[in-house]
JSON list of C-alpha atoms in Angstrom, two decimals:
[
{"chain": "A", "resi": 279, "resn": "UNK", "atom": "CA", "xyz": [-3.48, -23.62, 3.61]},
{"chain": "A", "resi": 280, "resn": "UNK", "atom": "CA", "xyz": [-3.21, -19.91, 2.79]},
{"chain": "A", "resi": 281, "resn": "UNK", "atom": "CA", "xyz": [-0.20, -18.17, 1.24]},
{"chain": "A", "resi": 282, "resn": "UNK", "atom": "CA", "xyz": [1.03, -14.97, 2.87]},
{"chain": "A", "resi": 283, "resn": "UNK", "atom": "CA", "xyz": [3.66, -12.43, 1.85]},
{"chain": "A", "resi": 284, "resn": "UNK", "atom": "CA", "xyz": [5.27, -10.41, 4.63]},
{"chain": "A", "resi": 285, "resn": "UNK", "atom": "CA", "xyz": [7.29, -7.24, 3.94]},
{"chain": "A", "resi": 286, "resn": "UNK", "atom": "CA", "xyz": [8.76, -5.78, 7.13]},
{"chain": "A", "resi": 287, "resn": "UNK", "atom": "CA", "xyz": [12.16, -4.23, 7.73]},
{"chain": "A", "resi": 288, "resn": "UNK", "atom": "CA", "xyz": [12.29, -5.01, 11.46]},
{"chain": "A", "resi": 289, "resn": "UNK", "atom": "CA", "xyz": [13.58, -8.56, 11.93]},
{"chain": "A", "resi": 290, "resn": "UNK", "atom": "CA", "xyz": [11.95, -8.93, 15.37]},
{"chain": "A", "resi": 291, "resn": "UNK", "atom": "CA", "xyz": [8.52, -7.90, 14.08]},
{"chain": "A", "resi": 292, "resn": "UNK", "atom": "CA", "xyz": [8.96, -10.08, 11.00]},
{"chain": "A", "resi": 293, "resn": "UNK", "atom": "CA", "xyz": [9.85, -13.14, 13.11]},
{"chain": "A", "resi": 294, "resn": "UNK", "atom": "CA", "xyz": [6.88, -12.57, 15.42]},
{"chain": "A", "resi": 295, "resn": "UNK", "atom": "CA", "xyz": [4.47, -12.18, 12.49]},
{"chain": "A", "resi": 296, "resn": "UNK", "atom": "CA", "xyz": [5.85, -15.30, 10.80]},
{"chain": "A", "resi": 297, "resn": "UNK", "atom": "CA", "xyz": [5.21, -17.22, 14.02]},
{"chain": "A", "resi": 298, "resn": "UNK", "atom": "CA", "xyz": [1.62, -15.91, 14.17]},
{"chain": "A", "resi": 299, "resn": "UNK", "atom": "CA", "xyz": [0.96, -16.78, 10.51]},
{"chain": "A", "resi": 300, "resn": "UNK", "atom": "CA", "xyz": [2.68, -20.16, 10.18]},
{"chain": "A", "resi": 301, "resn": "UNK", "atom": "CA", "xyz": [0.07, -22.42, 11.76]},
{"chain": "A", "resi": 302, "resn": "UNK", "atom": "CA", "xyz": [-2.45, -21.34, 9.12]},
{"chain": "A", "resi": 303, "resn": "UNK", "atom": "CA", "xyz": [-0.30, -20.09, 6.22]},
{"chain": "A", "resi": 304, "resn": "UNK", "atom": "CA", "xyz": [2.82, -20.61, 4.15]},
{"chain": "A", "resi": 305, "resn": "UNK", "atom": "CA", "xyz": [4.83, -17.41, 4.52]},
{"chain": "A", "resi": 306, "resn": "UNK", "atom": "CA", "xyz": [7.19, -15.63, 2.14]},
{"chain": "A", "resi": 307, "resn": "UNK", "atom": "CA", "xyz": [9.00, -13.16, 4.39]},
{"chain": "A", "resi": 308, "resn": "UNK", "atom": "CA", "xyz": [11.47, -10.43, 3.46]},
{"chain": "A", "resi": 309, "resn": "UNK", "atom": "CA", "xyz": [12.82, -7.03, 4.48]},
{"chain": "A", "resi": 310, "resn": "UNK", "atom": "CA", "xyz": [13.62, -6.21, 0.84]},
{"chain": "A", "resi": 311, "resn": "UNK", "atom": "CA", "xyz": [10.97, -4.47, -1.28]},
{"chain": "A", "resi": 312, "resn": "UNK", "atom": "CA", "xyz": [12.58, -5.69, -4.52]},
{"chain": "A", "resi": 313, "resn": "UNK", "atom": "CA", "xyz": [12.47, -9.37, -3.44]},
{"chain": "A", "resi": 314, "resn": "UNK", "atom": "CA", "xyz": [8.84, -8.89, -2.41]},
{"chain": "A", "resi": 315, "resn": "UNK", "atom": "CA", "xyz": [8.03, -7.28, -5.75]},
{"chain": "A", "resi": 316, "resn": "UNK", "atom": "CA", "xyz": [9.70, -10.12, -7.68]},
{"chain": "A", "resi": 317, "resn": "UNK", "atom": "CA", "xyz": [7.85, -12.75, -5.66]},
{"chain": "A", "resi": 318, "resn": "UNK", "atom": "CA", "xyz": [4.51, -11.07, -6.34]},
{"chain": "A", "resi": 319, "resn": "UNK", "atom": "CA", "xyz": [5.35, -10.51, -10.02]},
{"chain": "A", "resi": 320, "resn": "UNK", "atom": "CA", "xyz": [6.04, -14.24, -10.48]},
{"chain": "A", "resi": 321, "resn": "UNK", "atom": "CA", "xyz": [2.89, -15.43, -8.75]},
{"chain": "A", "resi": 322, "resn": "UNK", "atom": "CA", "xyz": [-0.62, -15.35, -10.18]},
{"chain": "A", "resi": 323, "resn": "UNK", "atom": "CA", "xyz": [-3.79, -13.92, -8.69]},
{"chain": "A", "resi": 324, "resn": "UNK", "atom": "CA", "xyz": [-5.15, -16.40, -6.18]},
{"chain": "A", "resi": 325, "resn": "UNK", "atom": "CA", "xyz": [-1.70, -17.75, -5.27]},
{"chain": "A", "resi": 326, "resn": "UNK", "atom": "CA", "xyz": [-1.26, -15.04, -2.61]},
{"chain": "A", "resi": 327, "resn": "UNK", "atom": "CA", "xyz": [-4.09, -14.68, -0.09]},
{"chain": "A", "resi": 328, "resn": "UNK", "atom": "CA", "xyz": [-2.63, -12.13, 2.32]},
{"chain": "A", "resi": 329, "resn": "UNK", "atom": "CA", "xyz": [0.07, -9.45, 2.10]},
{"chain": "A", "resi": 330, "resn": "UNK", "atom": "CA", "xyz": [1.32, -7.66, 5.20]},
{"chain": "A", "resi": 331, "resn": "UNK", "atom": "CA", "xyz": [3.21, -4.41, 4.53]},
{"chain": "A", "resi": 332, "resn": "UNK", "atom": "CA", "xyz": [5.08, -2.09, 6.85]},
{"chain": "A", "resi": 333, "resn": "UNK", "atom": "CA", "xyz": [5.19, 1.42, 5.39]},
{"chain": "A", "resi": 334, "resn": "UNK", "atom": "CA", "xyz": [8.41, 3.41, 5.32]},
{"chain": "A", "resi": 335, "resn": "UNK", "atom": "CA", "xyz": [8.40, 6.99, 4.05]},
{"chain": "A", "resi": 336, "resn": "UNK", "atom": "CA", "xyz": [11.94, 6.76, 2.68]},
{"chain": "A", "resi": 337, "resn": "UNK", "atom": "CA", "xyz": [10.94, 4.17, 0.06]},
{"chain": "A", "resi": 338, "resn": "UNK", "atom": "CA", "xyz": [7.86, 5.89, -1.34]},
{"chain": "A", "resi": 339, "resn": "UNK", "atom": "CA", "xyz": [8.53, 5.18, -5.01]},
{"chain": "A", "resi": 340, "resn": "UNK", "atom": "CA", "xyz": [9.19, 1.47, -4.42]},
{"chain": "A", "resi": 341, "resn": "UNK", "atom": "CA", "xyz": [6.11, 1.10, -2.22]},
{"chain": "A", "resi": 342, "resn": "UNK", "atom": "CA", "xyz": [3.89, 2.86, -4.77]},
{"chain": "A", "resi": 343, "resn": "UNK", "atom": "CA", "xyz": [5.24, 0.51, -7.46]},
{"chain": "A", "resi": 344, "resn": "UNK", "atom": "CA", "xyz": [4.53, -2.45, -5.17]},
{"chain": "A", "resi": 345, "resn": "UNK", "atom": "CA", "xyz": [1.00, -1.16, -4.49]},
{"chain": "A", "resi": 346, "resn": "UNK", "atom": "CA", "xyz": [0.30, -0.88, -8.23]},
{"chain": "A", "resi": 347, "resn": "UNK", "atom": "CA", "xyz": [1.62, -4.41, -8.76]},
{"chain": "A", "resi": 348, "resn": "UNK", "atom": "CA", "xyz": [-0.69, -5.73, -6.02]},
{"chain": "A", "resi": 349, "resn": "UNK", "atom": "CA", "xyz": [-3.70, -3.85, -7.43]},
{"chain": "A", "resi": 350, "resn": "UNK", "atom": "CA", "xyz": [-3.10, -5.10, -10.97]},
{"chain": "A", "resi": 351, "resn": "UNK", "atom": "CA", "xyz": [-1.88, -8.68, -10.42]},
{"chain": "A", "resi": 352, "resn": "UNK", "atom": "CA", "xyz": [-3.38, -9.69, -7.07]},
{"chain": "A", "resi": 353, "resn": "UNK", "atom": "CA", "xyz": [-6.77, -7.95, -6.90]},
{"chain": "A", "resi": 354, "resn": "UNK", "atom": "CA", "xyz": [-8.37, -10.71, -4.84]},
{"chain": "A", "resi": 355, "resn": "UNK", "atom": "CA", "xyz": [-5.76, -10.87, -2.06]},
{"chain": "A", "resi": 356, "resn": "UNK", "atom": "CA", "xyz": [-6.17, -9.06, 1.24]},
{"chain": "A", "resi": 357, "resn": "UNK", "atom": "CA", "xyz": [-3.58, -6.50, 2.36]},
{"chain": "A", "resi": 358, "resn": "UNK", "atom": "CA", "xyz": [-2.75, -5.51, 5.93]},
{"chain": "A", "resi": 359, "resn": "UNK", "atom": "CA", "xyz": [-0.69, -2.34, 6.34]},
{"chain": "A", "resi": 360, "resn": "UNK", "atom": "CA", "xyz": [1.14, -0.99, 9.36]},
{"chain": "A", "resi": 361, "resn": "UNK", "atom": "CA", "xyz": [1.09, 2.76, 8.77]},
{"chain": "A", "resi": 362, "resn": "UNK", "atom": "CA", "xyz": [4.12, 3.35, 11.00]},
{"chain": "A", "resi": 363, "resn": "UNK", "atom": "CA", "xyz": [4.98, 7.04, 10.90]},
{"chain": "A", "resi": 364, "resn": "UNK", "atom": "CA", "xyz": [3.37, 7.64, 7.50]},
{"chain": "A", "resi": 365, "resn": "UNK", "atom": "CA", "xyz": [1.43, 10.87, 7.19]},
{"chain": "A", "resi": 366, "resn": "UNK", "atom": "CA", "xyz": [-2.33, 10.53, 6.90]},
{"chain": "A", "resi": 367, "resn": "UNK", "atom": "CA", "xyz": [-2.38, 11.87, 3.30]},
{"chain": "A", "resi": 368, "resn": "UNK", "atom": "CA", "xyz": [0.39, 9.43, 2.35]},
{"chain": "A", "resi": 369, "resn": "UNK", "atom": "CA", "xyz": [-1.55, 6.59, 3.95]},
{"chain": "A", "resi": 370, "resn": "UNK", "atom": "CA", "xyz": [-4.65, 7.59, 1.97]},
{"chain": "A", "resi": 371, "resn": "UNK", "atom": "CA", "xyz": [-2.51, 7.65, -1.18]},
{"chain": "A", "resi": 372, "resn": "UNK", "atom": "CA", "xyz": [-1.28, 4.09, -0.54]},
{"chain": "A", "resi": 373, "resn": "UNK", "atom": "CA", "xyz": [-4.82, 2.95, 0.14]},
{"chain": "A", "resi": 374, "resn": "UNK", "atom": "CA", "xyz": [-5.91, 4.46, -3.15]},
{"chain": "A", "resi": 375, "resn": "UNK", "atom": "CA", "xyz": [-3.11, 2.64, -5.00]},
{"chain": "A", "resi": 376, "resn": "UNK", "atom": "CA", "xyz": [-4.13, -0.72, -3.56]},
{"chain": "A", "resi": 377, "resn": "UNK", "atom": "CA", "xyz": [-7.21, -2.83, -4.10]},
{"chain": "A", "resi": 378, "resn": "UNK", "atom": "CA", "xyz": [-10.35, -2.65, -1.97]},
{"chain": "A", "resi": 379, "resn": "UNK", "atom": "CA", "xyz": [-9.36, -5.48, 0.40]},
{"chain": "A", "resi": 380, "resn": "UNK", "atom": "CA", "xyz": [-7.11, -3.42, 2.67]},
{"chain": "A", "resi": 381, "resn": "UNK", "atom": "CA", "xyz": [-6.92, -3.11, 6.42]},
{"chain": "A", "resi": 382, "resn": "UNK", "atom": "CA", "xyz": [-4.70, -1.34, 8.91]},
{"chain": "A", "resi": 383, "resn": "UNK", "atom": "CA", "xyz": [-2.74, -3.21, 11.52]},
{"chain": "A", "resi": 384, "resn": "UNK", "atom": "CA", "xyz": [-0.60, -1.58, 14.16]},
{"chain": "A", "resi": 385, "resn": "UNK", "atom": "CA", "xyz": [2.42, -3.60, 15.20]},
{"chain": "A", "resi": 386, "resn": "UNK", "atom": "CA", "xyz": [2.37, -1.78, 18.54]},
{"chain": "A", "resi": 387, "resn": "UNK", "atom": "CA", "xyz": [-0.66, -3.84, 19.63]},
{"chain": "A", "resi": 388, "resn": "UNK", "atom": "CA", "xyz": [-0.29, -6.71, 22.03]},
{"chain": "A", "resi": 389, "resn": "UNK", "atom": "CA", "xyz": [0.71, -10.07, 20.55]},
{"chain": "A", "resi": 390, "resn": "UNK", "atom": "CA", "xyz": [-2.65, -11.57, 21.52]},
{"chain": "A", "resi": 391, "resn": "UNK", "atom": "CA", "xyz": [-4.55, -8.76, 19.76]},
{"chain": "A", "resi": 392, "resn": "UNK", "atom": "CA", "xyz": [-2.39, -9.20, 16.62]},
{"chain": "A", "resi": 393, "resn": "UNK", "atom": "CA", "xyz": [-2.89, -12.98, 16.78]},
{"chain": "A", "resi": 394, "resn": "UNK", "atom": "CA", "xyz": [-6.68, -12.64, 17.00]},
{"chain": "A", "resi": 395, "resn": "UNK", "atom": "CA", "xyz": [-6.93, -10.11, 14.17]},
{"chain": "A", "resi": 396, "resn": "UNK", "atom": "CA", "xyz": [-4.50, -11.87, 11.80]},
{"chain": "A", "resi": 397, "resn": "UNK", "atom": "CA", "xyz": [-6.17, -15.21, 12.57]},
{"chain": "A", "resi": 398, "resn": "UNK", "atom": "CA", "xyz": [-9.57, -13.83, 11.58]},
{"chain": "A", "resi": 399, "resn": "UNK", "atom": "CA", "xyz": [-8.16, -12.48, 8.32]},
{"chain": "A", "resi": 400, "resn": "UNK", "atom": "CA", "xyz": [-6.31, -15.72, 7.46]},
{"chain": "A", "resi": 401, "resn": "UNK", "atom": "CA", "xyz": [-9.37, -17.84, 8.25]},
{"chain": "A", "resi": 402, "resn": "UNK", "atom": "CA", "xyz": [-11.52, -15.45, 6.14]},
{"chain": "A", "resi": 403, "resn": "UNK", "atom": "CA", "xyz": [-13.64, -14.52, 9.16]},
{"chain": "A", "resi": 404, "resn": "UNK", "atom": "CA", "xyz": [-12.77, -10.87, 8.51]},
{"chain": "A", "resi": 405, "resn": "UNK", "atom": "CA", "xyz": [-12.97, -9.41, 5.02]},
{"chain": "A", "resi": 406, "resn": "UNK", "atom": "CA", "xyz": [-10.97, -6.21, 4.73]},
{"chain": "A", "resi": 407, "resn": "UNK", "atom": "CA", "xyz": [-12.35, -3.11, 3.04]},
{"chain": "A", "resi": 408, "resn": "UNK", "atom": "CA", "xyz": [-10.68, 0.22, 2.31]},
{"chain": "A", "resi": 409, "resn": "UNK", "atom": "CA", "xyz": [-14.07, 1.89, 2.74]},
{"chain": "A", "resi": 410, "resn": "UNK", "atom": "CA", "xyz": [-14.00, 0.94, 6.43]},
{"chain": "A", "resi": 411, "resn": "UNK", "atom": "CA", "xyz": [-10.75, 2.89, 6.83]},
{"chain": "A", "resi": 412, "resn": "UNK", "atom": "CA", "xyz": [-11.27, 6.00, 4.75]},
{"chain": "A", "resi": 413, "resn": "UNK", "atom": "CA", "xyz": [-14.50, 7.65, 3.81]},
{"chain": "A", "resi": 414, "resn": "UNK", "atom": "CA", "xyz": [-12.85, 9.79, 1.16]},
{"chain": "A", "resi": 415, "resn": "UNK", "atom": "CA", "xyz": [-13.38, 9.34, -2.56]},
{"chain": "A", "resi": 416, "resn": "UNK", "atom": "CA", "xyz": [-10.93, 7.07, -4.33]},
{"chain": "A", "resi": 417, "resn": "UNK", "atom": "CA", "xyz": [-8.46, 8.70, -6.68]},
{"chain": "A", "resi": 418, "resn": "UNK", "atom": "CA", "xyz": [-9.06, 8.50, -10.41]},
{"chain": "A", "resi": 419, "resn": "UNK", "atom": "CA", "xyz": [-6.38, 6.86, -12.54]},
{"chain": "A", "resi": 420, "resn": "UNK", "atom": "CA", "xyz": [-5.24, 10.29, -13.83]},
{"chain": "A", "resi": 421, "resn": "UNK", "atom": "CA", "xyz": [-5.07, 11.77, -10.31]},
{"chain": "A", "resi": 422, "resn": "UNK", "atom": "CA", "xyz": [-3.04, 8.80, -9.12]},
{"chain": "A", "resi": 423, "resn": "UNK", "atom": "CA", "xyz": [-0.67, 9.02, -12.13]},
{"chain": "A", "resi": 424, "resn": "UNK", "atom": "CA", "xyz": [-0.10, 12.75, -11.63]},
{"chain": "A", "resi": 425, "resn": "UNK", "atom": "CA", "xyz": [0.57, 12.38, -7.90]},
{"chain": "A", "resi": 426, "resn": "UNK", "atom": "CA", "xyz": [2.92, 9.45, -8.52]},
{"chain": "A", "resi": 427, "resn": "UNK", "atom": "CA", "xyz": [4.87, 11.60, -10.96]},
{"chain": "A", "resi": 428, "resn": "UNK", "atom": "CA", "xyz": [5.08, 14.46, -8.48]},
{"chain": "A", "resi": 429, "resn": "UNK", "atom": "CA", "xyz": [6.23, 12.10, -5.72]},
{"chain": "A", "resi": 430, "resn": "UNK", "atom": "CA", "xyz": [9.01, 10.98, -8.09]},
{"chain": "A", "resi": 431, "resn": "UNK", "atom": "CA", "xyz": [9.92, 14.71, -8.33]},
{"chain": "A", "resi": 432, "resn": "UNK", "atom": "CA", "xyz": [8.95, 14.97, -12.00]},
{"chain": "A", "resi": 433, "resn": "UNK", "atom": "CA", "xyz": [8.03, 18.43, -13.29]},
{"chain": "A", "resi": 434, "resn": "UNK", "atom": "CA", "xyz": [4.44, 19.13, -14.30]},
{"chain": "A", "resi": 435, "resn": "UNK", "atom": "CA", "xyz": [5.62, 19.69, -17.88]},
{"chain": "A", "resi": 436, "resn": "UNK", "atom": "CA", "xyz": [7.21, 16.22, -18.00]},
{"chain": "A", "resi": 437, "resn": "UNK", "atom": "CA", "xyz": [4.10, 14.59, -16.56]},
{"chain": "A", "resi": 438, "resn": "UNK", "atom": "CA", "xyz": [1.97, 16.47, -19.10]},
{"chain": "A", "resi": 439, "resn": "UNK", "atom": "CA", "xyz": [4.12, 15.16, -21.96]},
{"chain": "A", "resi": 440, "resn": "UNK", "atom": "CA", "xyz": [4.03, 11.59, -20.64]},
{"chain": "A", "resi": 441, "resn": "UNK", "atom": "CA", "xyz": [0.24, 11.63, -20.25]},
{"chain": "A", "resi": 442, "resn": "UNK", "atom": "CA", "xyz": [-0.36, 13.73, -23.41]},
{"chain": "A", "resi": 443, "resn": "UNK", "atom": "CA", "xyz": [-2.15, 16.41, -21.40]},
{"chain": "A", "resi": 444, "resn": "UNK", "atom": "CA", "xyz": [-1.95, 20.17, -20.93]},
{"chain": "A", "resi": 445, "resn": "UNK", "atom": "CA", "xyz": [0.05, 21.48, -17.93]},
{"chain": "A", "resi": 446, "resn": "UNK", "atom": "CA", "xyz": [-3.11, 23.17, -16.60]},
{"chain": "A", "resi": 447, "resn": "UNK", "atom": "CA", "xyz": [-4.88, 19.81, -16.70]},
{"chain": "A", "resi": 448, "resn": "UNK", "atom": "CA", "xyz": [-2.01, 18.31, -14.68]},
{"chain": "A", "resi": 449, "resn": "UNK", "atom": "CA", "xyz": [-2.48, 21.09, -12.14]},
{"chain": "A", "resi": 450, "resn": "UNK", "atom": "CA", "xyz": [-6.20, 20.30, -11.96]},
{"chain": "A", "resi": 451, "resn": "UNK", "atom": "CA", "xyz": [-5.55, 16.59, -11.34]},
{"chain": "A", "resi": 452, "resn": "UNK", "atom": "CA", "xyz": [-2.94, 17.46, -8.71]},
{"chain": "A", "resi": 453, "resn": "UNK", "atom": "CA", "xyz": [-5.37, 19.75, -6.80]},
{"chain": "A", "resi": 454, "resn": "UNK", "atom": "CA", "xyz": [-8.24, 17.26, -7.08]},
{"chain": "A", "resi": 455, "resn": "UNK", "atom": "CA", "xyz": [-6.07, 14.35, -5.93]},
{"chain": "A", "resi": 456, "resn": "UNK", "atom": "CA", "xyz": [-4.57, 16.24, -3.01]},
{"chain": "A", "resi": 457, "resn": "UNK", "atom": "CA", "xyz": [-8.03, 17.38, -1.96]},
{"chain": "A", "resi": 458, "resn": "UNK", "atom": "CA", "xyz": [-9.31, 13.80, -1.94]},
{"chain": "A", "resi": 459, "resn": "UNK", "atom": "CA", "xyz": [-6.32, 12.77, 0.19]},
{"chain": "A", "resi": 460, "resn": "UNK", "atom": "CA", "xyz": [-6.79, 15.64, 2.64]},
{"chain": "A", "resi": 461, "resn": "UNK", "atom": "CA", "xyz": [-3.38, 17.11, 1.80]},
{"chain": "A", "resi": 462, "resn": "UNK", "atom": "CA", "xyz": [-2.66, 20.80, 1.37]},
{"chain": "A", "resi": 463, "resn": "UNK", "atom": "CA", "xyz": [0.42, 20.20, -0.80]},
{"chain": "A", "resi": 464, "resn": "UNK", "atom": "CA", "xyz": [2.61, 17.43, -2.17]},
{"chain": "A", "resi": 465, "resn": "UNK", "atom": "CA", "xyz": [4.97, 17.70, 0.83]},
{"chain": "A", "resi": 466, "resn": "UNK", "atom": "CA", "xyz": [2.18, 16.40, 3.06]},
{"chain": "A", "resi": 467, "resn": "UNK", "atom": "CA", "xyz": [2.56, 13.07, 1.25]},
{"chain": "A", "resi": 468, "resn": "UNK", "atom": "CA", "xyz": [6.29, 12.96, 1.86]},
{"chain": "A", "resi": 469, "resn": "UNK", "atom": "CA", "xyz": [6.75, 14.20, 5.43]},
{"chain": "A", "resi": 470, "resn": "UNK", "atom": "CA", "xyz": [5.80, 11.84, 8.29]},
{"chain": "A", "resi": 471, "resn": "UNK", "atom": "CA", "xyz": [3.45, 13.05, 10.99]},
{"chain": "A", "resi": 472, "resn": "UNK", "atom": "CA", "xyz": [5.03, 13.81, 14.33]}
]
Protein backbone atom coordinates (compact mmCIF):
# COMPACT_ATOMS: atom_id res chain seq x y z
CA UNK A 1 0.00 0.00 0.00
CA UNK A 2 1.37 3.40 -1.01
CA UNK A 3 1.08 6.63 0.99
CA UNK A 4 -0.08 9.75 -0.84
CA UNK A 5 -0.33 13.38 0.23
CA UNK A 6 -2.88 15.53 -1.57
CA UNK A 7 -2.83 19.35 -1.38
CA UNK A 8 -5.74 20.89 -3.28
CA UNK A 9 -7.92 23.86 -2.37
CA UNK A 10 -10.95 22.75 -4.38
CA UNK A 11 -13.00 20.32 -2.28
CA UNK A 12 -14.63 18.70 -5.34
CA UNK A 13 -11.28 18.01 -7.01
CA UNK A 14 -9.81 16.81 -3.71
CA UNK A 15 -12.69 14.37 -3.16
CA UNK A 16 -12.42 13.03 -6.70
CA UNK A 17 -8.65 12.53 -6.39
CA UNK A 18 -9.04 10.82 -3.02
CA UNK A 19 -11.51 8.41 -4.63
CA UNK A 20 -9.06 7.68 -7.47
CA UNK A 21 -6.16 7.12 -5.06
CA UNK A 22 -7.83 5.16 -2.25
CA UNK A 23 -7.94 1.69 -3.80
CA UNK A 24 -4.14 1.70 -4.06
CA UNK A 25 -3.02 4.25 -1.46
CA UNK A 26 -3.56 5.69 2.01
CA UNK A 27 -4.28 9.38 1.48
CA UNK A 28 -3.54 12.42 3.62
CA UNK A 29 -5.72 15.12 2.08
CA UNK A 30 -5.88 18.82 2.89
CA UNK A 31 -6.61 22.26 1.46
CA UNK A 32 -4.21 23.87 3.95
CA UNK A 33 -0.56 24.29 2.96
CA UNK A 34 0.54 24.53 6.60
CA UNK A 35 -1.12 21.19 7.54
CA UNK A 36 0.50 19.61 4.48
CA UNK A 37 3.88 21.03 5.45
CA UNK A 38 3.56 19.73 9.02
CA UNK A 39 2.55 16.28 7.81
CA UNK A 40 5.56 16.11 5.49
CA UNK A 41 7.90 17.52 8.14
CA UNK A 42 6.87 14.76 10.59
CA UNK A 43 7.26 11.91 8.12
CA UNK A 44 10.52 10.39 6.94
CA UNK A 45 11.74 9.79 3.41
CA UNK A 46 10.12 6.64 2.10
CA UNK A 47 6.95 7.13 4.18
CA UNK A 48 5.39 9.28 1.44
CA UNK A 49 5.38 7.80 -2.06
CA UNK A 50 3.32 10.38 -3.96
CA UNK A 51 2.48 14.06 -3.45
CA UNK A 52 -0.15 15.79 -5.57
CA UNK A 53 -0.02 19.61 -5.51
CA UNK A 54 -2.31 22.20 -6.99
CA UNK A 55 -0.42 25.44 -7.60
CA UNK A 56 -1.87 28.78 -6.55
CA UNK A 57 -0.02 31.99 -7.37
CA UNK A 58 -1.27 33.78 -4.26
CA UNK A 59 0.64 31.44 -1.94
CA UNK A 60 4.04 31.53 -3.65
CA UNK A 61 6.16 31.78 -0.51
CA UNK A 62 4.38 28.88 1.21
CA UNK A 63 4.57 26.69 -1.90
CA UNK A 64 8.28 27.41 -2.35
CA UNK A 65 8.85 26.47 1.30
CA UNK A 66 6.85 23.28 0.74
CA UNK A 67 8.86 22.49 -2.40
CA UNK A 68 12.14 22.89 -0.49
CA UNK A 69 10.83 20.63 2.28
CA UNK A 70 9.90 17.95 -0.28
CA UNK A 71 13.29 18.22 -2.02
CA UNK A 72 15.23 17.95 1.25
CA UNK A 73 13.17 15.45 3.26
CA UNK A 74 11.36 13.37 0.63
CA UNK A 75 13.78 13.10 -2.30
CA UNK A 76 12.55 9.66 -3.33
CA UNK A 77 8.83 10.46 -3.53
CA UNK A 78 7.10 11.34 -6.78
CA UNK A 79 5.29 14.67 -7.16
CA UNK A 80 2.39 15.45 -9.47
CA UNK A 81 1.60 19.13 -9.97
CA UNK A 82 -1.45 20.79 -11.49
CA UNK A 83 -0.03 24.04 -12.88
CA UNK A 84 -3.42 25.77 -12.81
CA UNK A 85 -2.95 29.35 -13.94
CA UNK A 86 0.72 29.52 -12.94
CA UNK A 87 2.97 31.33 -15.38
CA UNK A 88 5.44 29.16 -17.28
CA UNK A 89 8.47 30.77 -15.56
CA UNK A 90 6.85 30.24 -12.16
CA UNK A 91 6.15 26.62 -13.05
CA UNK A 92 9.80 26.16 -14.05
CA UNK A 93 10.81 27.74 -10.74
CA UNK A 94 8.67 25.25 -8.78
CA UNK A 95 10.09 22.39 -10.81
CA UNK A 96 13.59 23.57 -10.00
CA UNK A 97 12.75 23.71 -6.27
CA UNK A 98 11.48 20.12 -6.27
CA UNK A 99 13.27 16.85 -6.78
CA UNK A 100 13.69 15.11 -10.13
CA UNK A 101 10.60 12.88 -9.78
CA UNK A 102 8.04 15.46 -10.89
CA UNK A 103 5.22 15.30 -13.38
CA UNK A 104 2.44 17.59 -14.52
CA UNK A 105 -1.18 16.63 -14.20
CA UNK A 106 -4.07 18.74 -15.42
CA UNK A 107 -7.23 18.41 -13.36
CA UNK A 108 -9.21 19.47 -16.43
CA UNK A 109 -8.64 16.03 -18.00
CA UNK A 110 -11.38 13.45 -18.03
CA UNK A 111 -11.76 11.31 -14.91
CA UNK A 112 -10.76 8.19 -16.84
CA UNK A 113 -7.56 9.86 -18.12
CA UNK A 114 -6.69 11.01 -14.57
CA UNK A 115 -7.44 7.52 -13.23
CA UNK A 116 -5.16 5.86 -15.78
CA UNK A 117 -2.28 8.28 -15.24
CA UNK A 118 -2.48 8.33 -11.43
CA UNK A 119 -2.85 4.54 -11.38
CA UNK A 120 0.35 4.12 -13.39
CA UNK A 121 2.23 6.44 -11.03
CA UNK A 122 0.90 4.75 -7.87
CA UNK A 123 1.69 1.28 -9.23
CA UNK A 124 5.19 2.51 -10.23
CA UNK A 125 4.51 1.81 -13.90
CA UNK A 126 5.36 5.44 -14.64
CA UNK A 127 8.44 7.06 -13.15
CA UNK A 128 8.22 10.84 -13.25
CA UNK A 129 11.10 13.01 -14.39
CA UNK A 130 11.45 16.79 -14.46
CA UNK A 131 13.66 16.43 -17.53
CA UNK A 132 10.63 15.14 -19.48
CA UNK A 133 8.81 18.39 -18.70
CA UNK A 134 11.46 21.07 -19.09
CA UNK A 135 14.58 20.96 -21.16
CA UNK A 136 16.06 23.98 -19.43
CA UNK A 137 19.03 23.85 -17.09
CA UNK A 138 18.24 23.40 -13.42
CA UNK A 139 18.86 26.37 -11.15
CA UNK A 140 21.94 26.41 -8.97
CA UNK A 141 21.44 26.67 -5.21
CA UNK A 142 22.55 30.35 -5.27
CA UNK A 143 20.20 31.21 -8.17
CA UNK A 144 17.32 29.54 -6.36
CA UNK A 145 18.13 31.35 -3.08
CA UNK A 146 18.34 34.74 -4.79
CA UNK A 147 15.06 34.26 -6.68
CA UNK A 148 13.32 33.04 -3.52
CA UNK A 149 14.46 36.20 -1.75
CA UNK A 150 13.21 38.39 -4.57
CA UNK A 151 9.85 36.59 -4.61
CA UNK A 152 9.60 37.38 -0.88
CA UNK A 153 10.15 41.04 -1.91
CA UNK A 154 13.54 41.29 -0.19
CA UNK A 155 15.94 43.93 -1.49
CA UNK A 156 19.10 42.85 -3.29
CA UNK A 157 21.15 44.42 -0.50
CA UNK A 158 19.38 42.29 2.13
CA UNK A 159 19.84 39.12 0.09
CA UNK A 160 23.53 39.99 -0.38
CA UNK A 161 23.98 40.37 3.39
CA UNK A 162 22.15 37.10 4.12
CA UNK A 163 24.23 35.16 1.59
CA UNK A 164 27.47 37.07 2.33
CA UNK A 165 27.77 38.16 -1.29
CA UNK A 166 28.25 41.40 -3.22
CA UNK A 167 25.11 43.11 -4.60
CA UNK A 168 26.52 42.76 -8.14
CA UNK A 169 26.85 39.02 -7.58
CA UNK A 170 23.19 38.93 -6.50
CA UNK A 171 22.29 40.70 -9.74
CA UNK A 172 24.28 38.11 -11.70
CA UNK A 173 22.48 35.20 -10.01
CA UNK A 174 19.13 36.90 -10.59
CA UNK A 175 19.81 37.35 -14.34
CA UNK A 176 21.17 33.82 -14.72
CA UNK A 177 18.24 32.28 -12.83
CA UNK A 178 15.61 34.25 -14.74
CA UNK A 179 17.28 33.32 -18.01
CA UNK A 180 17.16 29.61 -17.13
CA UNK A 181 13.46 29.97 -16.28
CA UNK A 182 12.66 31.83 -19.49
CA UNK A 183 11.53 34.93 -17.59
CA UNK A 184 12.32 38.50 -18.59
CA UNK A 185 11.86 39.84 -15.05
CA UNK A 186 10.82 38.79 -11.57
CA UNK A 187 7.19 39.81 -12.25
CA UNK A 188 6.95 36.98 -14.78
CA UNK A 189 7.22 34.58 -11.82
CA UNK A 190 4.42 36.30 -9.96
CA UNK A 191 1.80 37.09 -12.60
CA UNK A 192 -0.33 34.21 -13.95
CA UNK A 193 -0.56 33.67 -17.69
CA UNK A 194 -3.83 34.66 -19.29
